[in-house]
Coordinates of C-alpha atoms in Angstrom, one line a residue:
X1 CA 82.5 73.6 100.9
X2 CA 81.0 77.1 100.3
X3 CA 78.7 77.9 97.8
X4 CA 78.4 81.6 96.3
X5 CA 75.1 82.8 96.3
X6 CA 75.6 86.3 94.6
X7 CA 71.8 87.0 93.3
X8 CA 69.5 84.7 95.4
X9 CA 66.9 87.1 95.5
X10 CA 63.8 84.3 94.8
X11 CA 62.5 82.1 96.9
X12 CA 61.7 79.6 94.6
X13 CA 64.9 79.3 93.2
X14 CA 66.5 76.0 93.3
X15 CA 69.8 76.1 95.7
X16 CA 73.0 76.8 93.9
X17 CA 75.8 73.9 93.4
X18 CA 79.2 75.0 93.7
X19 CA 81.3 74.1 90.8
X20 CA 84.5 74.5 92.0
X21 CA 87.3 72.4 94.3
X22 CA 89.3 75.0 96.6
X23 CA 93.1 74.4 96.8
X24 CA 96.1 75.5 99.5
X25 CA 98.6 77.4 98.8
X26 CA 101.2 80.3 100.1
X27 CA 102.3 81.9 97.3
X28 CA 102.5 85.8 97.2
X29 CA 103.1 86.4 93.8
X30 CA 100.3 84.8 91.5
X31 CA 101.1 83.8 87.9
X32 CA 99.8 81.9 85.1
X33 CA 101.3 79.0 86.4
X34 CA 100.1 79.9 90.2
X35 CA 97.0 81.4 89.8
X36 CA 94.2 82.7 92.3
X37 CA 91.2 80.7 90.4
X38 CA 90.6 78.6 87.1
X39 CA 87.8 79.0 85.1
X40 CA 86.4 76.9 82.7
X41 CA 87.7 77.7 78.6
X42 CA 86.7 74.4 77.2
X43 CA 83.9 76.0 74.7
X44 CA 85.9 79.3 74.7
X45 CA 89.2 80.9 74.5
X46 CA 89.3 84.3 76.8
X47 CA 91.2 87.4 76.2
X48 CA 94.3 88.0 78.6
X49 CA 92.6 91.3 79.8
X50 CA 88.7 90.2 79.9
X51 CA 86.1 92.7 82.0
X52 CA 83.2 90.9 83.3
X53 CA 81.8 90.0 87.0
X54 CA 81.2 87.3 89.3
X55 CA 77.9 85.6 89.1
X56 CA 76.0 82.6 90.8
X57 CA 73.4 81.9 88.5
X58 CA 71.6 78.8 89.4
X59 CA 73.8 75.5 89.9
X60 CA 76.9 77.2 88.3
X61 CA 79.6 79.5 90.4
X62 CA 80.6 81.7 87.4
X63 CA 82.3 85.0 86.4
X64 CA 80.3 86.5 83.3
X65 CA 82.3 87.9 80.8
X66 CA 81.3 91.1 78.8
X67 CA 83.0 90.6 75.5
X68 CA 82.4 92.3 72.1
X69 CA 79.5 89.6 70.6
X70 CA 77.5 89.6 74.0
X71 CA 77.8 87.9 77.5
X72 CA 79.3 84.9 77.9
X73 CA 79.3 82.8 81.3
X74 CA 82.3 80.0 82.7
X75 CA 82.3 78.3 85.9
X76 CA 84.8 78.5 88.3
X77 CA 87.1 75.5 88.4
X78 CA 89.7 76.0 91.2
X79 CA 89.8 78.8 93.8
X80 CA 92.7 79.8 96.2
X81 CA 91.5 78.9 99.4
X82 CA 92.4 82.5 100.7
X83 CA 90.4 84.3 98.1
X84 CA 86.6 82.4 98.5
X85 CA 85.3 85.6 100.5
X86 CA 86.6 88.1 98.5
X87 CA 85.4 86.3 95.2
X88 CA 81.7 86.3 97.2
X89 CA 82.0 89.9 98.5
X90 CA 82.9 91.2 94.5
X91 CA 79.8 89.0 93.1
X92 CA 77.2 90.3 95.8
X93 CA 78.4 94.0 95.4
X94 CA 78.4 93.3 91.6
X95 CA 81.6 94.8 91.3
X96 CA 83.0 94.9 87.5
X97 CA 86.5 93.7 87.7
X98 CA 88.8 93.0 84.9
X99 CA 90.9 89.9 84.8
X100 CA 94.4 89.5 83.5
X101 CA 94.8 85.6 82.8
X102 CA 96.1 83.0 80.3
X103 CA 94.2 80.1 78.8
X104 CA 96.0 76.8 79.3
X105 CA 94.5 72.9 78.8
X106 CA 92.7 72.9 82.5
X107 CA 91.6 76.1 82.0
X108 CA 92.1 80.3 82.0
X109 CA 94.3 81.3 84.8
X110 CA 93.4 84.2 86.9
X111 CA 96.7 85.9 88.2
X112 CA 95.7 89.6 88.5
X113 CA 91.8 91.1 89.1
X114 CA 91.5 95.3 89.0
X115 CA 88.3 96.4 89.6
X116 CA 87.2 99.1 86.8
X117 CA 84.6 102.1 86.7
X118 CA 81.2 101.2 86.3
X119 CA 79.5 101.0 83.0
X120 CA 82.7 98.4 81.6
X121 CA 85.8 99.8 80.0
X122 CA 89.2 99.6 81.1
X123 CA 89.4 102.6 83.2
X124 CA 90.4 101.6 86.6
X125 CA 87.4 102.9 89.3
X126 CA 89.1 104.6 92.6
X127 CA 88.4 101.8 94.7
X128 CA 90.3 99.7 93.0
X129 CA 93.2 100.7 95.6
X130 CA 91.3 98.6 98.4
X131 CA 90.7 95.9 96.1
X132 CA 94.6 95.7 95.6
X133 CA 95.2 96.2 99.2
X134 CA 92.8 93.4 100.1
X135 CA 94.6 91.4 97.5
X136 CA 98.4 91.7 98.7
X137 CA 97.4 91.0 102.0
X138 CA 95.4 87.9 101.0
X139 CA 98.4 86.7 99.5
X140 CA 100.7 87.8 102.5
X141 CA 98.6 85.7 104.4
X142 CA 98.5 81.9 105.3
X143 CA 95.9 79.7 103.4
X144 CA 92.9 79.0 106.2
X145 CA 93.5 75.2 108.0
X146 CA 89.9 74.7 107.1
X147 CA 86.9 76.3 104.9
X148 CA 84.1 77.0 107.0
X149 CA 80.9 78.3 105.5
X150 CA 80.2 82.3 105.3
X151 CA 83.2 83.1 107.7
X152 CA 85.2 86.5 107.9
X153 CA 89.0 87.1 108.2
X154 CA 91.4 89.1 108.2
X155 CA 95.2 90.1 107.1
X156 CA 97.3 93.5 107.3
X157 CA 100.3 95.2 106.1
X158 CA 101.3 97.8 103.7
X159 CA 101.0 101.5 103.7
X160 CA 97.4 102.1 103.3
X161 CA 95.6 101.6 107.1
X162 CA 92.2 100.6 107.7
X163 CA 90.5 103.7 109.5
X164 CA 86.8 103.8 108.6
X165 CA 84.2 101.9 109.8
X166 CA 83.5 101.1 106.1
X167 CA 87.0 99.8 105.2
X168 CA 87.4 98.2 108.1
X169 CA 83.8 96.0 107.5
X170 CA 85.0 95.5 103.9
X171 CA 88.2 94.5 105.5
X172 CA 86.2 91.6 107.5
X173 CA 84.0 90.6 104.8
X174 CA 87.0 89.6 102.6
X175 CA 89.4 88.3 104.6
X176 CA 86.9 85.2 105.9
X177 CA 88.8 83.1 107.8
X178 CA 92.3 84.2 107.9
X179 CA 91.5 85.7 111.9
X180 CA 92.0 83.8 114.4
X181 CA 89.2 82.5 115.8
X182 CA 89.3 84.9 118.9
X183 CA 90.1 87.6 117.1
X184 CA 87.4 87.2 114.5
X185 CA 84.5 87.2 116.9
X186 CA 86.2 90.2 119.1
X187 CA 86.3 91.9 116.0
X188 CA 82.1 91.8 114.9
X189 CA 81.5 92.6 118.8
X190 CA 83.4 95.9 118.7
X191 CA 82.4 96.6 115.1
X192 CA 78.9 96.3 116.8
X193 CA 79.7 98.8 119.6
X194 CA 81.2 101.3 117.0
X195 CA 78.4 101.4 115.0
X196 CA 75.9 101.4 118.1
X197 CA 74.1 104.7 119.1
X198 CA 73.2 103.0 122.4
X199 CA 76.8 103.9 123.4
X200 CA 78.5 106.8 124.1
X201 CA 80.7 108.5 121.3
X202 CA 83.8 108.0 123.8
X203 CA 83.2 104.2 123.6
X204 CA 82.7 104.1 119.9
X205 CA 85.5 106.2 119.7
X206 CA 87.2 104.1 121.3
X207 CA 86.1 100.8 119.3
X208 CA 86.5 102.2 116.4
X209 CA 90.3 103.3 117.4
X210 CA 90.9 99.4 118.6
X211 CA 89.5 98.0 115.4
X212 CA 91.7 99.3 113.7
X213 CA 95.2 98.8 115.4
X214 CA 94.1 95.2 115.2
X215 CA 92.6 95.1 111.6
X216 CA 96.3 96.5 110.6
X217 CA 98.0 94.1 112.1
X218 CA 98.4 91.0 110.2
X219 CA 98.0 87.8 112.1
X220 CA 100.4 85.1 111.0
X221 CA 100.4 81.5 111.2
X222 CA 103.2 80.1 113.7
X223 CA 105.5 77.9 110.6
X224 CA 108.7 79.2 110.2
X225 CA 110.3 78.4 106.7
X226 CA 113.9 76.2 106.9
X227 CA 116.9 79.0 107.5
X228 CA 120.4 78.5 105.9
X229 CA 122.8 77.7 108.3
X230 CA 125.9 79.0 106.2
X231 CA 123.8 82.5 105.7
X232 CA 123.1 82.8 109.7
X233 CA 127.0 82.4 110.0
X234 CA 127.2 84.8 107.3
X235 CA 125.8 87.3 109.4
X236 CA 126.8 86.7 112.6
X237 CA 130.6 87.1 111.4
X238 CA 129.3 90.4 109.7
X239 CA 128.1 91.6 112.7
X240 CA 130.6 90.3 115.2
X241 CA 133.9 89.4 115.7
X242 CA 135.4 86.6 117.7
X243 CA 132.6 85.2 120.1
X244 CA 132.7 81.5 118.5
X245 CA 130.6 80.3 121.6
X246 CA 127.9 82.3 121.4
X247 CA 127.6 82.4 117.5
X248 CA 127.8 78.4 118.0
X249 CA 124.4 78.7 120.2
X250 CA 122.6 80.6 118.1
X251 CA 123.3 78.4 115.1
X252 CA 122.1 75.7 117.1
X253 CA 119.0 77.7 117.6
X254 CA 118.4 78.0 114.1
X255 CA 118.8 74.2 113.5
X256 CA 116.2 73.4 116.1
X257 CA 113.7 75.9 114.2
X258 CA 114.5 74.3 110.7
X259 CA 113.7 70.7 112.7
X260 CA 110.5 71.4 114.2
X261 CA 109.7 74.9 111.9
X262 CA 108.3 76.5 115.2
X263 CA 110.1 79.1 117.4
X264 CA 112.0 77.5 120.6
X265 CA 110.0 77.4 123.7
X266 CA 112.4 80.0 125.2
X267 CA 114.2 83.3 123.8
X268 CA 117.6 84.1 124.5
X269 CA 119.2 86.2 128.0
X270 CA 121.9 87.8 126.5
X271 CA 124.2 88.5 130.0
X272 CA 127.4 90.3 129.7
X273 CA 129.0 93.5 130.7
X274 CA 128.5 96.8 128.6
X275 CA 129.4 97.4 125.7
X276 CA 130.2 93.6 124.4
X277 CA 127.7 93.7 121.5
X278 CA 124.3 92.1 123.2
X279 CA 121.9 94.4 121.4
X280 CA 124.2 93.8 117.8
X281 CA 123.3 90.2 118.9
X282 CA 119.9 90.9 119.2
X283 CA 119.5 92.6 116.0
X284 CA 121.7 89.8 114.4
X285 CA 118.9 86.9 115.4
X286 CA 116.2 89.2 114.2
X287 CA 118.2 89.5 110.5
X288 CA 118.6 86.0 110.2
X289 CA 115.5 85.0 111.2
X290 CA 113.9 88.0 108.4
X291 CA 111.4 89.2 110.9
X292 CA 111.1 92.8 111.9
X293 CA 111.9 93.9 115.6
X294 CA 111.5 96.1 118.4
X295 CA 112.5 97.2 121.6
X296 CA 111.2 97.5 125.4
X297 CA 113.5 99.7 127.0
X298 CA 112.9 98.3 130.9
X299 CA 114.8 101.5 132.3
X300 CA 112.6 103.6 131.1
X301 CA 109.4 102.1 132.4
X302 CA 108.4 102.6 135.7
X303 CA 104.8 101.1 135.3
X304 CA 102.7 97.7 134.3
X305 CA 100.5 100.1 132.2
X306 CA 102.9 101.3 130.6
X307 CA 103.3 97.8 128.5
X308 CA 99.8 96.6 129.2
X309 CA 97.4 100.3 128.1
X310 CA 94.7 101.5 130.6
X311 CA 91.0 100.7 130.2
X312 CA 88.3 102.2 127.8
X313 CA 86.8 104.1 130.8
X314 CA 89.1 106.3 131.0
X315 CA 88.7 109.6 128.2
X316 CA 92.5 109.2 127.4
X317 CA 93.2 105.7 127.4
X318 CA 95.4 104.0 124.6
X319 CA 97.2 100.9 124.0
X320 CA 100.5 99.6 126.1
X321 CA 104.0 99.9 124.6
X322 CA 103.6 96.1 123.9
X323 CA 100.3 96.8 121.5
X324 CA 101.6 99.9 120.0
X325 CA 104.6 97.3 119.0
X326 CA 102.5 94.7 117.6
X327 CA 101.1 97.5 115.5
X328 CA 104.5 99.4 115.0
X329 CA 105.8 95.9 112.9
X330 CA 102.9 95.1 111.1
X331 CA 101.9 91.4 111.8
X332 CA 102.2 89.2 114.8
X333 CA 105.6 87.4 114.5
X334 CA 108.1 89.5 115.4
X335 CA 111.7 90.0 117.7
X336 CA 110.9 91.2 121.2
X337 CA 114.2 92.9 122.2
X338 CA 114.2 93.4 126.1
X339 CA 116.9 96.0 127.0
X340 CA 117.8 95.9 130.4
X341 CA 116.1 92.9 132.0
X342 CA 117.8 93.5 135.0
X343 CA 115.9 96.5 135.6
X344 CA 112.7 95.6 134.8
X345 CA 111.9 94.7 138.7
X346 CA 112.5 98.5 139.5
X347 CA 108.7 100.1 139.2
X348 CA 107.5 103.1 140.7
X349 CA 104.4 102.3 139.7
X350 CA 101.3 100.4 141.1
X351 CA 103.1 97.2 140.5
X352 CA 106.1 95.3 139.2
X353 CA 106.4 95.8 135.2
X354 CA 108.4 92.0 135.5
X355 CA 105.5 90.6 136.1
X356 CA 103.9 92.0 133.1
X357 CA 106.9 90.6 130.6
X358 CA 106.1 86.7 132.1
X359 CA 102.3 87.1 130.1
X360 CA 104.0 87.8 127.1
X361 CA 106.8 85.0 127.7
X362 CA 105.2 82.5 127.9
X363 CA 103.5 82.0 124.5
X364 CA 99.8 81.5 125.9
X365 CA 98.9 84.9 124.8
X366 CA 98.9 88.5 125.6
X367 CA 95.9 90.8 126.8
X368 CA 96.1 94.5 126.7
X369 CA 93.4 96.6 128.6
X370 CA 92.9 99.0 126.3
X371 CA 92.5 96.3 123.6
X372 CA 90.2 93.7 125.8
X373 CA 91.1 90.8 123.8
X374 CA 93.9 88.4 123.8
X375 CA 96.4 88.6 120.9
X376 CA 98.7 85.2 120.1
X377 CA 102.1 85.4 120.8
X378 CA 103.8 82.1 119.3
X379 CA 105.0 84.3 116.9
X380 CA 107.0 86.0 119.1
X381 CA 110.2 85.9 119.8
X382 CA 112.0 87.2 122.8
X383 CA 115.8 88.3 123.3
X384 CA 116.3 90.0 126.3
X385 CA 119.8 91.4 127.5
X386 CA 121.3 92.1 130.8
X387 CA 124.5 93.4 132.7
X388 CA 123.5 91.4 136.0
X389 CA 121.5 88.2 136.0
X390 CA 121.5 88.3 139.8
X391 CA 119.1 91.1 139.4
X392 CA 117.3 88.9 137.4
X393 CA 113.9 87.1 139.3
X394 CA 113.8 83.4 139.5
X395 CA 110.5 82.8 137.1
X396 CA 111.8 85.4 133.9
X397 CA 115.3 83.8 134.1
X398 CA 113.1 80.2 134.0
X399 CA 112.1 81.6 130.6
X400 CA 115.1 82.3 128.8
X401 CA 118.2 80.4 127.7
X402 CA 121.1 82.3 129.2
X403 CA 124.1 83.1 126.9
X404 CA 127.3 84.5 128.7
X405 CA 128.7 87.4 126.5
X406 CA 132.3 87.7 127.6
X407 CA 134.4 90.8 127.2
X408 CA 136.4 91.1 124.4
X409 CA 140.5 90.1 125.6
X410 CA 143.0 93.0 124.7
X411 CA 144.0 91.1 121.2
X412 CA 140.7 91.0 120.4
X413 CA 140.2 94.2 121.1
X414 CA 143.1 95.4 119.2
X415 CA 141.8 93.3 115.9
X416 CA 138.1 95.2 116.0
X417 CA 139.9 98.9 116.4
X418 CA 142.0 97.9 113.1
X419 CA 139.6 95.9 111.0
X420 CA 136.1 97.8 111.7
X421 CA 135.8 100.5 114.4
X422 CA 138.4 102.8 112.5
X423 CA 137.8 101.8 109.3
X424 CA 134.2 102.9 109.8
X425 CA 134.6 106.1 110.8
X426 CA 137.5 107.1 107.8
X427 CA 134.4 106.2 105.8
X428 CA 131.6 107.7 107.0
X429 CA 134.3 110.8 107.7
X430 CA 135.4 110.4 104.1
X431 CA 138.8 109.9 104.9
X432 CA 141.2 107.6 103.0
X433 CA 143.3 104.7 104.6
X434 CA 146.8 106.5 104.1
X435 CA 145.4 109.9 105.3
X436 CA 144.8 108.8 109.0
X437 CA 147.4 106.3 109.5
X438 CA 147.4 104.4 113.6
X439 CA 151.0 102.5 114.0
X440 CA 151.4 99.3 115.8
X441 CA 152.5 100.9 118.5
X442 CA 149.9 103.7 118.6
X443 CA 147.6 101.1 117.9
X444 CA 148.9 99.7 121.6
X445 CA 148.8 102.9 123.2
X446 CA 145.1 103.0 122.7
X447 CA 144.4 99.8 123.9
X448 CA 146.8 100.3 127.1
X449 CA 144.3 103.9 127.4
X450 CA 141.1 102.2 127.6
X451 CA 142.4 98.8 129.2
X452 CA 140.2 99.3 132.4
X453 CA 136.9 99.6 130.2
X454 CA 134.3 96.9 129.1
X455 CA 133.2 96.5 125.4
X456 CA 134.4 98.5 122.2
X457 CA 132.6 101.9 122.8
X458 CA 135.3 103.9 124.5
X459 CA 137.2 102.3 121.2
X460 CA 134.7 103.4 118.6
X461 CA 135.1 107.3 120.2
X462 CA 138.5 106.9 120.2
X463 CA 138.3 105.9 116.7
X464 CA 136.4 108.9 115.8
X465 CA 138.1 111.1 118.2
X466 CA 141.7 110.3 116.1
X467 CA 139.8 110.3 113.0
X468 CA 138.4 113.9 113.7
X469 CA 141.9 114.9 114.3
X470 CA 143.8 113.9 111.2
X471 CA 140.7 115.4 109.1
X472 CA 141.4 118.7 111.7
X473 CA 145.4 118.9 110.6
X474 CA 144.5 117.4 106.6
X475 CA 141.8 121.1 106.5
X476 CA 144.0 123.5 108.6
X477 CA 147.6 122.8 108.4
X478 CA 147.1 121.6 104.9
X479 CA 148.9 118.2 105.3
X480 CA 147.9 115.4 103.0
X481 CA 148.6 112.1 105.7
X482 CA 148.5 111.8 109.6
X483 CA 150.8 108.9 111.0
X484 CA 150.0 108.8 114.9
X485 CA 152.5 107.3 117.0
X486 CA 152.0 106.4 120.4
X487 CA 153.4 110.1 121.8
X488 CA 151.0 111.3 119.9
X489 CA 147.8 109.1 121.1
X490 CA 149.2 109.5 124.6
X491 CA 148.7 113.4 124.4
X492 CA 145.5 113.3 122.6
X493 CA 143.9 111.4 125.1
X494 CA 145.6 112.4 128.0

């Protein structure tokens, strides 16, 4: 249990007793009836605003507060277990704070604390803004699996970045043992190096830089709340048509996570000719599942550094497109979509970049080189897609659960022209229904145009191609509806 020991500046003071219990919890929206901390109002009611600070006066965890007849001390009573360092960094930095709470039987609860200029008053001091940064992200965060003594942690996300060497120690202080471990002892070795004059500037340059892409990033437990199944089919429908066989597997992916609250052991190959919807897919899992995405691009990248960064040695080094991802989205659970696994064995480069993508596969962790530490990645969720899983080598195929996207029959095809691809475009055109009119037979002539295609793209730009012609006649020729026929799509696309 740890004990706050805020002015311990005698020797022969007896050791202070904590007075408080911690308790769990994972809400990220404190009230009166969630608090952060309880303190003790049995010999006094407090004010709902009350200014004050946190003390440790001998055998008593307190918080002092400076009211109108004089100061008046209350022990702590319960503590969220996220916000023990913070509550120690603002009593040995004597930090006024004012509290917003409500006095109930077990005590005055603590929802809101705003740190205020020195000298008392209500007026809020500038720092206050890392004090409510350092706040949301305690309560974005996971409560810690265990309380260790005088530990650091840490937790990420909004606008505000941690740059300086200052934030980013303040940073560590609070956040205690939110970190992984790893993390949390890579983290005082390069804070070390940064503030070293032993070093070159180039490497503390370079710490400092590493610091804080990880420092921003906030590092997630692996438990996934319990998805609606009848909301997952919501969206898939939204986002796709037909396809009952694939929708079916992904539902039965979502089951599996609501059973064991943990991501499946292997992500999804989507495998289908262009234009069938794989990345819509992709971006459809990542919606359901509420956490943010991004994209590798295997064309494009000819090299393993390229996705793994190049050492500190080098004057220009940097993080690899994996890192910069990490630190794109925020926190460590996220959607890896792979475009184009099937070319992913193509380098140019010193190496293959395949073998690169198996590291971050397989859920044992990722190292960058630019980074030097390895980052968890059972957070991470991989959906790769593919027009040929021949191309495909034996151990990444071994990690993915292959989907077969078929291509869409000519019905099918017919249904998404008139139910979404040309309605789309009349909208975002700002046409009306009746003033770009496609008959059945039209509607067949199209189809019959692009019969020999995959996928719904040539049929998108055909939509927008007819839809950019009845707004051409509607402007110039004045004419206040467009019927096409099928003469008529014959000689426009002809």
């Amino acid at each position: 249990m740890p004990v706050f020991d805020f002015s311990d500046t005698s020797d022969n003071k007896k050791a202070s007793e904590c007075t408080y219990t911690t308790f769990r919890s994972n809400e990220s929206e404190p009230s009166p009836e969630k608090p952060i901390l309880l303190l003790d109002n049995y010999k006094r009611q407090w004010k709902h605003h009350s200014c004050g600070m946190f003390i440790n006066p001998v055998k008593k965890t307190a918080f002092e507060f400076k009211e109108e007849d004089g100061s008046f001390s209350a022990d702590i009573l319960k503590v969220d277990a996220r916000f023990v360092s913070l509550l120690r960094w603002l009593g040995e930095n004597h930090i006024n704070v004012r509290l917003s709470g409500k006095n109930r039987e077990d005590g005055y609860a603590v929802y809101k604390i705003r740190e205020i200029a020195f000298g008392g008053g209500t007026k809020l001091s500038a720092e206050d803004g890392f004090l409510q940064f350092m706040i949301e992200r305690l309560l974005a965060s996971s409560a810690p699996t265990e309380e260790v003594e005088d530990e650091d942690q840490e937790e990420m996300g909004d606008s505000m970045k941690l740059t300086s060497l200052q934030s980013i120690t303040d940073f560590m202080t609070c956040a205690g043992r939110t970190l992984p471990d790893n993390i949390r002892l890579w983290a005082r070795r390069n804070l070390a190096v940064a503030r070293s004059n032993e070093v070159t500037p180039e490497e503390r340059r370079h710490a400092q830089r590493a610091l804080s892409i990880m420092m921003n990033i906030q590092w997630k437990h692996n438990y996934f709340e319990s998805i609606d199944p009848k909301e997952a089919r919501r969206i898939l429908d939204e986002e796709l048509y037909g396809m009952e066989r694939v929708k079916q597997r992904i539902i039965e992916t979502i089951i599996q996570i609501n059973r064991t609250h943990t991501l499946p052991a292997y992500g999804l190959l989507l495998v289908g000719p262009a234009g069938t919807g794989k990345s819509q897919i992709a971006y459809a899992v990542a919606r359901i599942l509420k956490l943010p995405w991004t994209t590798l691009d295997m064309s494009s990248i000819n090299d393993p550094e390229q996705l793994t960064g190049s050492s500190r040695i080098y004057a220009n080094a940097k993080p690899g497109i994996i890192m910069e991802a990490f630190s794109m989205a925020g926190e460590s659970n996220l959607v890896f979509i792979i475009n184009e696994l099937d070319k992913a064995a193509a380098g140019k480069g010193n190496g293959n970049p395949a073998d690169v993508l198996l590291t971050l596969l397989d859920n044992l962790g990722f190292t960058d080189n630019y980074i030097e530490c390895m980052v968890p990645t059972v957070g991470v969720y991989p959906i790769a897609t593919a027009n040929d899983k021949n191309q495909i080598s034996a151990p990444l195929m071994s990690r993915f659960a292959v989907i077969e996207i078929p291509d869409y029959t000519a019905e099918e095809k017919k249904i998404i022209f008139a139910r979404y691809a040309l309605p789309k475009v009349l909208g975002r055109m700002g046409l009306h229904e009746n003033e770009c009119v496609v008959t059945e037979a039209a509607l067949d002539a199209v189809i019959e145009t692009f019969a020999d295609t995959t996928g719904i793209r040539d049929l998108e730009q055909a939509a927008e191609h007819l839809a950019a012609n009845a707004l051409y006649q509607i402007e110039v020729n004045h004419v206040t509806e467009v019927v096409f026929d099928a003469e008529m799509v014959q000689n426009l696309f002809a």
